[in-house]
Short mmCIF file of C-alpha atoms in Angstrom, two decimals:
data_model
loop_
_atom_site.label_atom_id
_atom_site.label_comp_id
_atom_site.label_asym_id
_atom_site.label_seq_id
_atom_site.Cartn_x
_atom_site.Cartn_y
_atom_site.Cartn_z
CA MET A 1 1.87 -19.01 24.13
CA ASP A 2 5.25 -17.49 23.32
CA VAL A 3 7.82 -19.52 21.42
CA ASP A 4 11.54 -19.38 22.07
CA ALA A 5 12.89 -18.70 18.59
CA LYS A 6 16.61 -18.72 19.31
CA ASP A 7 17.02 -21.68 17.00
CA GLN A 8 14.90 -19.97 14.36
CA GLU A 9 17.03 -16.86 13.78
CA GLU A 10 16.02 -15.13 10.59
CA ILE A 11 18.12 -16.04 7.59
CA LEU A 12 19.44 -12.98 5.80
CA PRO A 13 18.10 -13.10 2.25
CA PRO A 14 20.69 -13.50 -0.49
CA SER A 15 20.59 -11.17 -3.47
CA LYS A 16 18.57 -13.77 -5.42
CA ARG A 17 15.77 -15.45 -3.48
CA TYR A 18 14.08 -17.01 -6.46
CA ARG A 19 14.31 -19.80 -8.96
CA ARG A 20 15.64 -18.49 -12.22
CA ASP A 21 15.51 -19.91 -15.72
CA ASP A 22 18.87 -19.00 -17.26
CA ASN A 23 17.52 -19.65 -20.77
CA VAL A 24 15.14 -16.67 -20.52
CA ASP A 25 16.14 -13.28 -21.95
CA PRO A 26 16.17 -10.96 -18.88
CA THR A 27 15.48 -7.90 -21.07
CA ASN A 28 12.26 -9.37 -22.46
CA PRO A 29 11.00 -12.05 -20.06
CA ASP A 30 7.95 -14.14 -20.82
CA PRO A 31 4.83 -13.62 -18.71
CA SER A 32 5.34 -15.11 -15.27
CA ILE A 33 3.43 -15.23 -12.00
CA VAL A 34 6.41 -13.41 -10.46
CA VAL A 35 6.73 -9.65 -11.00
CA HIS A 36 10.00 -7.75 -10.57
CA VAL A 37 9.53 -4.37 -8.85
CA ARG A 38 12.17 -1.61 -9.14
CA ASN A 39 12.60 1.97 -7.91
CA LEU A 40 11.05 1.17 -4.54
CA SER A 41 11.20 3.51 -1.59
CA PRO A 42 13.91 2.30 0.83
CA LYS A 43 11.20 2.24 3.49
CA ALA A 44 8.80 0.05 1.50
CA THR A 45 7.76 -3.24 3.11
CA GLU A 46 6.02 -6.38 1.94
CA ALA A 47 2.84 -5.00 3.51
CA ASP A 48 3.06 -1.90 1.29
CA LEU A 49 3.33 -4.15 -1.78
CA LEU A 50 0.27 -6.11 -0.74
CA GLU A 51 -1.69 -2.91 -0.21
CA ALA A 52 -0.70 -1.49 -3.60
CA LEU A 53 -1.04 -4.63 -5.73
CA SER A 54 -3.65 -6.95 -4.23
CA HIS A 55 -6.45 -5.50 -6.39
CA PHE A 56 -4.72 -6.89 -9.50
CA GLY A 57 -5.18 -10.43 -8.19
CA PRO A 58 -4.46 -12.71 -5.21
CA ILE A 59 -0.81 -12.53 -4.12
CA SER A 60 0.96 -15.66 -2.91
CA TYR A 61 4.15 -14.03 -1.68
CA ALA A 62 6.21 -10.84 -1.66
CA THR A 63 9.76 -10.09 -0.60
CA CYS A 64 11.67 -6.80 -0.52
CA MET A 65 15.39 -6.22 -1.15
CA PRO A 66 15.76 -2.82 0.57
CA GLY A 67 19.44 -2.34 -0.23
CA LYS A 68 18.67 -2.72 -3.93
CA ARG A 69 15.33 -0.87 -3.79
CA MET A 70 13.75 -3.86 -5.51
CA ALA A 71 11.19 -6.53 -4.69
CA LEU A 72 9.62 -9.69 -6.08
CA VAL A 73 5.89 -10.29 -5.96
CA GLU A 74 4.40 -13.70 -6.71
CA PHE A 75 0.77 -13.73 -7.80
CA GLU A 76 -1.37 -16.86 -7.56
CA ASP A 77 -1.85 -16.92 -11.32
CA VAL A 78 -0.37 -15.27 -14.38
CA GLU A 79 -3.51 -13.20 -14.98
CA GLY A 80 -2.89 -11.21 -11.81
CA ALA A 81 0.73 -10.61 -12.79
CA ARG A 82 -0.29 -9.63 -16.33
CA SER A 83 -2.88 -7.15 -15.06
CA CYS A 84 -0.22 -5.51 -12.90
CA VAL A 85 2.44 -5.29 -15.61
CA VAL A 86 0.05 -4.11 -18.35
CA TYR A 87 -1.46 -1.45 -16.09
CA ALA A 88 2.01 -0.20 -15.12
CA GLN A 89 2.95 0.31 -18.77
CA THR A 90 0.59 3.31 -19.05
CA ASN A 91 -0.08 4.21 -15.41
CA GLN A 92 1.94 4.87 -12.30
CA ILE A 93 1.62 2.49 -9.38
CA TYR A 94 2.65 3.95 -6.04
CA VAL A 95 4.15 1.78 -3.33
CA ALA A 96 4.72 3.48 0.04
CA GLY A 97 4.17 6.85 -1.62
CA GLN A 98 6.66 6.39 -4.45
CA ALA A 99 6.05 5.41 -8.07
CA ALA A 100 7.63 2.02 -8.79
CA LEU A 101 8.48 0.16 -11.99
CA PHE A 102 7.10 -3.28 -12.84
CA ASN A 103 7.99 -6.07 -15.26
CA TYR A 104 7.82 -9.84 -15.38
CA SER A 105 10.59 -11.63 -13.54
CA THR A 106 12.70 -14.36 -15.11
CA SER A 107 11.92 -16.48 -12.05
CA LYS A 108 9.21 -19.11 -11.85
CA ALA A 109 8.63 -18.83 -8.10
CA ILE A 110 10.04 -17.07 -5.06
CA GLN A 111 11.93 -19.24 -2.61
CA ARG A 112 10.44 -19.11 0.88
CA LEU A 113 12.88 -18.82 3.77
CA GLY A 114 12.53 -18.73 7.53
CA LEU A 115 9.20 -20.03 8.82
CA GLU A 116 7.31 -19.60 5.55
CA SER A 117 6.40 -22.22 2.95
CA GLU A 118 4.82 -22.16 -0.52
CA THR A 119 3.10 -25.50 0.16
CA PRO A 120 -0.53 -25.12 1.35
CA ASN A 121 -0.79 -26.13 4.99
CA HIS A 122 -3.39 -25.96 7.77
CA VAL A 123 -0.98 -23.76 9.77
CA LEU A 124 -0.42 -20.11 8.83
CA ILE A 125 2.41 -17.80 9.86
CA LEU A 126 1.21 -14.24 10.43
CA THR A 127 3.76 -11.40 10.40
CA ILE A 128 2.57 -8.10 11.87
CA TYR A 129 4.09 -4.92 10.41
CA ASN A 130 3.93 -1.46 11.99
CA ALA A 131 2.61 -2.85 15.28
CA GLN A 132 1.60 0.37 17.02
CA TYR A 133 -0.75 -1.42 19.39
CA PRO A 134 -0.27 -4.61 21.43
CA VAL A 135 -1.09 -7.83 19.55
CA ASN A 136 -1.50 -10.99 21.61
CA VAL A 137 -3.13 -14.41 21.32
CA ASP A 138 -6.60 -13.01 22.03
CA VAL A 139 -6.29 -10.42 19.23
CA ILE A 140 -5.04 -13.03 16.76
CA HIS A 141 -7.90 -15.36 17.67
CA GLN A 142 -10.43 -12.57 17.24
CA ILE A 143 -9.30 -11.78 13.67
CA CYS A 144 -8.87 -15.43 12.62
CA GLU A 145 -11.97 -17.01 14.12
CA PRO A 146 -14.43 -15.49 11.58
CA HIS A 147 -12.65 -17.43 8.82
CA GLY A 148 -12.84 -20.87 10.45
CA PHE A 149 -12.28 -22.87 13.61
CA VAL A 150 -8.89 -22.07 15.19
CA ARG A 151 -7.25 -24.95 17.02
CA ARG A 152 -4.10 -23.37 18.43
CA ILE A 153 -2.14 -20.11 18.34
CA ALA A 154 1.46 -19.43 19.33
CA MET A 155 3.11 -16.00 19.41
CA ILE A 156 6.71 -15.74 18.20
CA ARG A 157 8.68 -12.76 19.50
CA ARG A 158 11.80 -12.04 17.46
CA THR A 159 12.89 -9.20 15.17
CA MET A 160 9.33 -9.20 13.79
CA LEU A 161 6.15 -9.94 15.73
CA GLN A 162 4.69 -13.18 14.34
CA ALA A 163 2.06 -15.75 15.19
CA LEU A 164 1.51 -19.37 14.19
CA VAL A 165 -2.18 -20.17 13.73
CA GLU A 166 -3.48 -23.71 13.27
CA PHE A 167 -6.82 -24.14 11.49
CA GLU A 168 -8.87 -27.32 11.22
CA SER A 169 -8.05 -27.92 7.54
CA VAL A 170 -5.95 -26.75 4.62
CA GLU A 171 -9.04 -25.35 2.87
CA VAL A 172 -9.96 -23.21 5.88
CA ALA A 173 -6.36 -21.96 6.10
CA LYS A 174 -6.44 -21.01 2.38
CA LYS A 175 -9.65 -19.07 2.92
CA ALA A 176 -8.19 -17.24 5.90
CA LYS A 177 -4.97 -16.44 4.02
CA HIS A 178 -6.86 -14.88 1.12
CA ALA A 179 -9.06 -12.84 3.46
CA MET A 180 -6.36 -11.53 5.81
CA ASN A 181 -3.21 -11.13 3.70
CA GLY A 182 -2.46 -7.39 3.48
CA ALA A 183 -5.24 -6.37 5.87
CA ASP A 184 -4.81 -4.09 8.89
CA ILE A 185 -5.76 -5.31 12.35
CA TYR A 186 -6.28 -1.68 13.36
CA SER A 187 -6.88 1.14 10.89
CA GLY A 188 -3.59 2.25 9.35
CA CYS A 189 -1.34 -0.07 11.36
CA CYS A 190 -0.65 -3.66 12.44
CA THR A 191 -0.67 -4.81 8.81
CA LEU A 192 -0.75 -8.57 8.25
CA LYS A 193 1.45 -10.61 5.93
CA VAL A 194 -0.04 -14.11 5.93
CA GLU A 195 1.80 -17.16 4.57
CA PHE A 196 1.63 -20.91 4.92
CA ALA A 197 3.96 -22.18 7.64
CA LYS A 198 6.51 -24.92 7.26
CA VAL A 199 5.13 -28.23 8.44
CA SER A 200 7.91 -28.50 11.04
CA GLN A 201 6.53 -25.43 12.81
CA THR A 202 3.48 -27.37 14.04
CA ASP A 203 5.75 -28.69 16.81
CA ASN A 204 5.70 -25.17 18.30
CA LEU A 205 1.92 -25.29 18.68
CA THR A 206 1.53 -26.91 22.06
#
């Protein structure tokens, strides 16, 4: 079912959407699970980052700052972040067709805004990028059901097409997140960004 999201208007991200340690030297930051990306294409999206970087390790979160041509990418562990940064020191990594620059961030984690949460939950929020074909409840159920029993789905129509998906447990939701994050529903389009939803959003699953 569709959700009226008037009271859930997207919060414009501030210039710093992360938790920073002011005691860290920004010119030589220690290894961190969060990677700072620079020289991004203005058209790059979170989905492009997932596509370009997921092979270095599981990614927990990504957020773009288009006006600054920068982004932050949070890996699940420091090994994924280290693999990315070390590789970028001697190789070019292309994001949305443009070579980007990578280094550790001085942040410890990226702050989640809007409907998203960093806390594992049995409800996922799916954001669909480049939706060239219709995506409805039936489509969402079809792509989620192979990963575990789906209890409820609610479509959210706002500036971005999103869906709330409730699984039977947190473990099943984790499995589904790992499997679907960065994947395309259809070849070359309808790319998924999958995050845990805020607990309060379960009220929208009726």
